Coordinates of C-alpha atoms in Angstrom, one line a residue:
F1 CA 225.1 -75.5 -111.8
Y2 CA 227.7 -72.7 -111.6
E3 CA 225.1 -70.2 -112.9
A4 CA 222.8 -71.3 -110.1
L5 CA 225.6 -70.8 -107.5
N6 CA 226.3 -67.4 -109.0
R7 CA 222.7 -66.4 -108.6
L8 CA 222.8 -67.6 -105.0
S9 CA 226.0 -65.6 -104.3
S10 CA 224.5 -62.5 -105.8
G11 CA 221.5 -62.7 -103.5
S12 CA 218.8 -63.1 -106.1
E13 CA 215.5 -63.3 -104.3
D14 CA 213.9 -65.2 -107.2
D15 CA 216.1 -68.2 -107.0
N16 CA 217.5 -68.8 -103.5
L17 CA 218.0 -72.6 -103.5
V18 CA 220.5 -74.7 -105.4
R19 CA 219.6 -78.4 -105.4
I20 CA 222.0 -81.3 -106.0
A21 CA 220.8 -84.9 -106.4
V22 CA 223.3 -87.7 -105.8
F23 CA 222.2 -91.1 -107.0
G24 CA 224.4 -94.0 -105.8
D25 CA 224.6 -97.5 -104.3
S26 CA 225.4 -98.7 -100.8
F27 CA 228.7 -96.7 -100.7
I28 CA 226.7 -93.5 -100.0
E29 CA 223.8 -94.9 -98.1
A30 CA 225.1 -93.8 -94.7
D31 CA 225.9 -90.4 -96.2
I32 CA 229.6 -91.2 -96.9
F33 CA 230.8 -88.5 -99.3
T34 CA 227.4 -86.8 -99.5
A35 CA 227.6 -85.5 -95.9
D36 CA 231.0 -83.9 -96.6
L37 CA 229.8 -82.4 -99.9
R38 CA 226.7 -81.1 -98.2
E39 CA 228.6 -79.6 -95.2
M40 CA 231.2 -77.8 -97.3
L41 CA 228.7 -76.3 -99.7
Q42 CA 226.2 -75.3 -97.0
K43 CA 229.0 -73.6 -95.0
R44 CA 230.1 -71.6 -98.1
F45 CA 226.8 -70.9 -99.7
G46 CA 224.2 -71.2 -96.9
G47 CA 221.6 -73.8 -96.3
C48 CA 220.7 -76.4 -93.6
G49 CA 219.1 -79.8 -93.2
V50 CA 219.8 -83.2 -94.5
G51 CA 217.6 -83.0 -97.6
F52 CA 215.6 -86.0 -98.9
V53 CA 215.1 -89.1 -96.8
T54 CA 213.1 -92.2 -97.8
I55 CA 210.0 -93.0 -95.6
T56 CA 211.8 -96.1 -94.2
S57 CA 215.4 -97.2 -94.5
M58 CA 217.4 -100.3 -93.6
T59 CA 220.3 -97.9 -92.8
S60 CA 218.4 -95.6 -90.4
G61 CA 220.4 -97.1 -87.4
Y62 CA 223.8 -96.2 -88.7
R63 CA 223.2 -93.1 -90.9
P64 CA 224.7 -90.4 -88.5
T65 CA 223.4 -87.3 -90.3
V66 CA 219.8 -87.7 -89.2
R67 CA 217.8 -89.5 -86.6
H68 CA 215.1 -91.5 -88.4
T69 CA 212.3 -93.6 -86.8
F70 CA 209.2 -95.0 -88.4
G71 CA 206.5 -97.7 -88.0
G72 CA 203.5 -99.1 -89.8
W73 CA 204.8 -99.1 -93.4
S74 CA 205.0 -101.7 -96.2
S75 CA 208.3 -100.8 -98.1
H76 CA 209.0 -101.6 -101.7
A77 CA 212.3 -101.1 -103.6
V78 CA 213.2 -101.8 -107.2
T79 CA 215.9 -104.2 -105.9
D80 CA 213.4 -106.4 -104.2
S81 CA 213.5 -110.0 -105.2
V82 CA 209.7 -110.3 -104.9
Y83 CA 207.1 -108.4 -106.9
F84 CA 207.7 -104.6 -107.4
D85 CA 205.4 -102.4 -109.4
R86 CA 207.8 -100.2 -111.4
K87 CA 205.0 -97.9 -112.5
K88 CA 204.5 -96.8 -108.8
Q89 CA 208.1 -96.0 -107.9
G90 CA 209.4 -92.5 -107.1
I91 CA 212.8 -91.3 -108.2
S92 CA 214.6 -93.0 -105.3
G93 CA 213.4 -96.4 -106.7
H94 CA 211.0 -96.9 -103.8
Y95 CA 207.3 -96.6 -102.8
F96 CA 205.8 -97.0 -99.4
V97 CA 202.2 -98.0 -98.4
P98 CA 200.9 -97.0 -95.0
R99 CA 199.1 -99.3 -92.6
S100 CA 196.9 -98.1 -89.8
G101 CA 198.8 -95.8 -87.5
A102 CA 201.8 -95.3 -89.9
Y103 CA 204.2 -92.6 -88.8
V104 CA 207.7 -91.4 -89.6
E105 CA 209.9 -89.0 -87.6
L106 CA 213.1 -87.1 -88.5
R107 CA 215.2 -85.4 -85.9
G108 CA 218.2 -83.2 -86.5
Q109 CA 221.5 -83.9 -84.8
D110 CA 224.8 -82.0 -84.1
K111 CA 227.2 -84.9 -83.5
Y112 CA 228.1 -85.5 -87.2
A113 CA 228.6 -82.8 -89.8
S114 CA 227.3 -79.3 -89.2
L115 CA 224.1 -77.4 -90.0
L116 CA 222.0 -80.5 -89.5
D117 CA 220.5 -79.9 -86.1
T118 CA 217.6 -77.8 -87.3
C119 CA 216.0 -77.0 -90.6
Q120 CA 213.6 -74.3 -91.8
R121 CA 211.2 -76.4 -93.9
A122 CA 210.1 -80.0 -93.6
S123 CA 208.1 -81.9 -96.3
I124 CA 206.5 -85.2 -97.1
F125 CA 205.8 -86.4 -100.7
F126 CA 202.9 -88.7 -101.7
Y127 CA 200.5 -89.6 -104.5
N128 CA 196.9 -90.1 -103.6
K129 CA 194.1 -91.6 -105.7
G130 CA 191.8 -91.2 -102.7
E131 CA 191.5 -88.8 -99.8
V132 CA 194.3 -88.7 -97.3
T133 CA 194.6 -86.9 -94.0
L134 CA 198.1 -86.2 -92.6
S135 CA 199.3 -84.6 -89.4
A136 CA 202.7 -83.0 -88.6
S137 CA 204.1 -82.4 -85.2
V138 CA 207.0 -80.0 -85.0
N139 CA 209.4 -80.1 -82.1
K140 CA 206.9 -82.4 -80.2
G141 CA 204.3 -79.6 -80.4
E142 CA 200.7 -79.7 -81.3
A143 CA 199.9 -81.6 -84.5
Q144 CA 198.9 -79.7 -87.7
T145 CA 196.4 -81.7 -89.7
E146 CA 195.6 -81.3 -93.4
T147 CA 193.3 -83.3 -95.7
F148 CA 194.1 -83.7 -99.4
S149 CA 191.7 -84.6 -102.2
P150 CA 193.1 -86.6 -105.1
T151 CA 194.5 -84.5 -108.0
G152 CA 196.4 -87.1 -110.1
E153 CA 199.7 -85.3 -109.3
L154 CA 202.6 -85.8 -106.9
R155 CA 201.7 -83.9 -103.7
E156 CA 203.7 -82.3 -101.0
M157 CA 202.7 -81.2 -97.4
D158 CA 205.2 -78.9 -95.7
V159 CA 205.7 -77.1 -92.4
T160 CA 208.0 -74.3 -91.7
G161 CA 209.8 -72.7 -88.8
R162 CA 212.9 -73.6 -86.7
I163 CA 212.5 -77.4 -86.9
G164 CA 214.6 -79.7 -84.7
S165 CA 212.2 -82.6 -85.2
V166 CA 209.1 -83.4 -87.2
R167 CA 206.8 -86.4 -86.8
W168 CA 204.4 -87.2 -89.7
K169 CA 201.4 -89.4 -89.1
V170 CA 199.0 -90.8 -91.6
E171 CA 195.6 -90.2 -89.9
S172 CA 193.7 -91.8 -92.7
A173 CA 194.6 -92.8 -96.3
D174 CA 192.7 -94.3 -99.3
S175 CA 194.9 -95.5 -102.2
T176 CA 197.9 -93.4 -101.3
L177 CA 201.6 -94.1 -102.0
F178 CA 204.4 -92.3 -100.1
Y179 CA 207.9 -91.6 -101.4
G180 CA 209.9 -89.6 -98.9
L181 CA 210.6 -86.7 -96.6
A182 CA 212.9 -83.7 -96.6
M183 CA 214.5 -81.3 -94.2
D184 CA 215.7 -78.2 -96.0
G185 CA 216.7 -74.6 -95.6
T186 CA 214.7 -71.9 -97.3
Q187 CA 217.8 -70.7 -99.1
G188 CA 221.3 -72.0 -99.9
I189 CA 222.3 -75.6 -100.8
V190 CA 220.2 -78.8 -100.7
V191 CA 222.0 -82.1 -101.3
D192 CA 219.6 -85.1 -101.7
N193 CA 221.1 -88.6 -101.2
F194 CA 219.3 -91.2 -103.4
S195 CA 221.1 -94.4 -102.4
L196 CA 220.0 -97.9 -103.3
R197 CA 221.9 -100.8 -101.9
G198 CA 223.0 -103.3 -104.6
S199 CA 222.1 -101.0 -107.5
S200 CA 224.2 -100.8 -110.7
G201 CA 222.4 -97.6 -111.6
L202 CA 220.6 -99.2 -114.6
S203 CA 217.3 -99.4 -112.7
L204 CA 217.0 -95.6 -112.9
R205 CA 215.8 -96.2 -116.5
S206 CA 212.6 -97.7 -115.1
V207 CA 211.6 -94.6 -113.1
P208 CA 208.5 -93.3 -115.0
V209 CA 209.2 -90.1 -116.9
W210 CA 205.9 -88.5 -115.5
M211 CA 207.2 -89.1 -112.0
M212 CA 210.6 -87.5 -112.7
R213 CA 208.7 -84.5 -114.2
E214 CA 206.4 -84.3 -111.2
F215 CA 209.3 -84.5 -108.7
N216 CA 211.2 -81.9 -110.8
E217 CA 208.3 -79.5 -110.2
Q218 CA 208.7 -80.0 -106.4
R219 CA 212.5 -80.2 -106.3
P220 CA 214.2 -79.0 -109.5
Y221 CA 217.9 -80.0 -109.5
D222 CA 220.7 -77.8 -110.8
L223 CA 223.2 -80.7 -110.7
I224 CA 222.9 -84.5 -110.8
I225 CA 225.8 -86.8 -109.6
L226 CA 225.9 -90.5 -110.4
Q227 CA 228.0 -92.8 -108.2
Y228 CA 227.8 -96.4 -109.5
G229 CA 229.9 -99.3 -110.8
L230 CA 230.9 -101.1 -107.5
N231 CA 228.1 -103.6 -108.0
V232 CA 229.1 -104.6 -111.5
A233 CA 232.9 -104.7 -110.9
T234 CA 234.4 -108.2 -110.7
E235 CA 237.9 -109.4 -110.0
R236 CA 238.3 -110.8 -113.5
G237 CA 236.1 -108.2 -115.3
R238 CA 237.9 -106.2 -117.9
N239 CA 235.3 -105.3 -120.5
Y240 CA 232.5 -103.0 -119.3
D241 CA 231.3 -101.8 -122.7
R242 CA 227.8 -103.1 -122.2
Y243 CA 227.6 -101.5 -118.8
R244 CA 228.9 -98.2 -120.1
D245 CA 226.3 -98.3 -122.9
G246 CA 223.6 -99.0 -120.4
M247 CA 224.7 -96.1 -118.2
A248 CA 224.6 -93.8 -121.3
T249 CA 220.9 -94.7 -121.7
T250 CA 220.4 -94.1 -117.9
I251 CA 221.9 -90.6 -118.3
A252 CA 219.7 -89.9 -121.3
H253 CA 216.6 -91.0 -119.4
L254 CA 217.5 -88.6 -116.5

């Protein structure tokens, strides 16, 4: 991580992004802690944008760092009490299936933390077993449309420019799973918030290794931070040996 920061500070053109992944529970879901970390690092080392955002979110109404609206999705999380296919999940512990007319929009804001009103690159991540056509409208402008044939790999569509808002729409999709979006700079610091309400952290062990490798191709991390424990702590609990051992296997899996 420090070597990556040094490369950033030295202006190396080959490696101009430093990415941090923060995995946690409901404590960070509204960007508590992560917003301050992101702001301080981006002010010092450069960068802009809120980073990774899931397609839908139960916290979209009170996460102040990004304006997030969506419609037309079936949302699935590893913490669901009903059936969840662990083989389909992305590294955030979710997958999302579009219905007809599905869309998702992210807008920057300047009321909470800085450097989040615009970004330079916006992305959407998906896995398609059939053909899918997506459109992206930047700053409420004319939509850019792209069609993707299946490749058996995690895919990314991105748009670049001075982006204050981006609206993604699924024009047509056959057997496609979506995982998330991102608003990033083209250089500097990226802090991705992977929060999962109610999680102890142990469910990270069920994220398929192939998915982590595929995502690492798209967004290689220089630092991973884990924030867990609140959901296993009890008033009378004193011995957390089993949880500690479980988290050790989680770290090994990551």
